[in-house]
Amino acid sequence: MYAIIRQEKIKSADSFNGRLHHNQRDYFSKNINRELTHKNITLTQSSYKNLDEFAELKKKEIQEHNKEFGTKNRIVRQVLNKKTGQKEYQALSQEFVITHSHKAMSEEESIEYLKRADKFLREWFGNCEVIQSVIHLDEKTP
């Protein structure tokens, strides 16, 4: 029996887009039971189609903030990927995965536990925007 929370910086458009599409079930990995996908619970639906849309919106918000407050310290970070030569957005978002042993709780208990964990993270990180939050009941480990 276990419970885990994993946090990871999302540093590239491909990674952001891949996670967004995985969570929305635009594609299915091997560990997903398609017959149970209808049971997934979306707590927060993403309003972004991809990282570029997200980055452009945030860039405008930051520029407006800087203009309004006369600051220069809030910027959208872009870095050059040395392997590909492409510009990438770096750490514009963080992914948190909360999971537990599928043997530890009933489905109802699992849903309540994951909702409480989602609420806890929202309160802990306060002013952070939640882009997407989904309870995946179509995986062996929710």
C-alpha positions as a printed Julia matrix, in Angstrom:
142×3 Matrix{Float64}:
   0.0    0.0     0.0
   1.38   3.38   -0.94
   0.52   6.95   -1.88
   2.79   9.09   -4.04
   2.97  12.66   -5.22
   5.44  13.35   -8.0
   6.33  16.85   -9.19
   8.15  17.59  -12.42
   9.02  20.78  -14.3
   7.69  20.83  -17.82
  10.38  22.43  -19.95
   9.44  21.8   -23.57
   6.46  22.31  -25.83
   6.48  18.64  -26.8
   6.39  17.56  -23.17
   3.59  20.01  -22.31
   1.55  19.05  -25.36
   2.11  15.35  -24.78
   0.9   15.51  -21.19
  -2.07  17.66  -22.13
  -3.1   15.21  -24.85
  -2.45  12.18  -22.6
  -4.64  13.64  -19.85
  -7.39  14.51  -22.34
  -7.09  10.99  -23.78
  -6.39  12.21  -27.31
  -4.16   9.14  -27.48
  -3.95   5.98  -25.4
  -0.83   4.47  -23.87
  -0.55   0.76  -23.04
  -1.6    1.16  -19.4
  -5.0    2.67  -20.23
  -8.15   0.55  -20.27
 -10.25   2.26  -22.98
 -13.41   0.58  -21.7
 -13.09   2.56  -18.45
 -12.14   5.98  -19.92
 -15.74   7.2   -19.61
 -15.31   6.95  -15.8
 -12.48   9.53  -15.68
 -13.32  12.67  -13.73
 -12.15  16.06  -14.95
 -11.78  18.47  -12.03
 -10.28  21.26  -14.17
 -10.43  21.21  -17.98
  -7.58  22.83  -19.87
  -8.54  25.88  -21.88
  -5.24  25.72  -23.79
  -4.76  23.78  -27.02
  -0.97  23.68  -26.74
   2.07  25.31  -25.15
   2.37  28.06  -27.77
  -1.14  29.3   -27.0
  -0.4   29.11  -23.26
   2.98  30.87  -23.63
   1.62  33.67  -25.8
  -1.2   34.38  -23.35
   1.2   34.38  -20.39
   3.7   36.54  -22.28
   1.0   39.17  -22.87
  -0.1   39.03  -19.23
   3.49  39.47  -18.05
   4.13  42.35  -20.47
   0.97  44.09  -19.25
   2.04  43.54  -15.64
   5.51  44.94  -16.35
   4.05  47.98  -18.13
   1.52  48.65  -15.37
   4.0   48.28  -12.5
   7.16  49.46  -14.25
   8.92  46.18  -13.6
  11.23  44.15  -15.78
  11.77  41.09  -13.63
   8.77  39.07  -14.77
   9.62  37.46  -18.08
   8.75  34.4   -20.1
  11.87  32.25  -20.2
  13.0   30.94  -23.55
  16.13  28.88  -23.97
  17.89  27.5   -27.0
  17.95  23.7   -27.1
  21.59  22.89  -27.89
  20.68  19.58  -29.52
  17.92  20.81  -31.85
  18.78  24.51  -32.17
  15.11  25.3   -31.42
  13.89  27.86  -28.91
  11.99  26.27  -26.05
   9.95  27.63  -23.18
  11.41  26.52  -19.88
   9.56  25.58  -16.72
   6.41  27.51  -17.52
   4.51  24.83  -15.71
   4.84  22.02  -13.22
   3.12  18.67  -13.36
   1.96  16.97  -10.19
   0.89  13.34  -10.31
  -0.92  12.05   -7.25
  -1.44   8.33   -7.08
  -1.98   5.49   -4.62
  -2.06   1.72   -4.52
  -5.14   0.4    -6.29
  -5.44  -2.1    -3.42
  -5.56   0.58   -0.73
  -9.03   2.0    -1.34
 -12.35   1.4    -3.01
 -13.12   3.46   -6.11
 -15.3    5.85   -4.07
 -12.58   6.28   -1.43
 -10.02   6.8    -4.17
 -12.06   9.55   -5.81
 -12.51  11.36   -2.48
  -8.81  10.98   -1.61
  -7.71  12.37   -4.99
 -10.18  15.27   -4.77
  -8.82  16.14   -1.3
  -5.24  15.93   -2.6
  -6.14  18.22   -5.51
  -7.71  20.71   -3.08
  -4.65  20.52   -0.8
  -2.25  21.35   -3.67
  -4.44  24.26   -4.79
  -4.39  25.69   -1.26
  -0.67  24.97   -0.71
   0.38  26.73   -3.91
  -2.25  29.45   -3.57
  -1.97  31.83   -6.49
  -0.89  29.27   -9.1
  -3.09  28.6   -12.1
  -4.27  25.02  -12.43
  -4.24  24.22  -16.13
  -5.74  20.76  -15.91
  -6.72  18.28  -13.24
  -8.04  14.79  -14.05
  -8.73  11.66  -12.03
  -7.88   8.73  -14.3
  -9.99   5.73  -13.36
  -9.04   3.98  -16.6
  -5.59   3.07  -15.25
  -4.79   0.28  -12.78
  -3.32   2.82  -10.35
  -5.61   5.89  -10.21
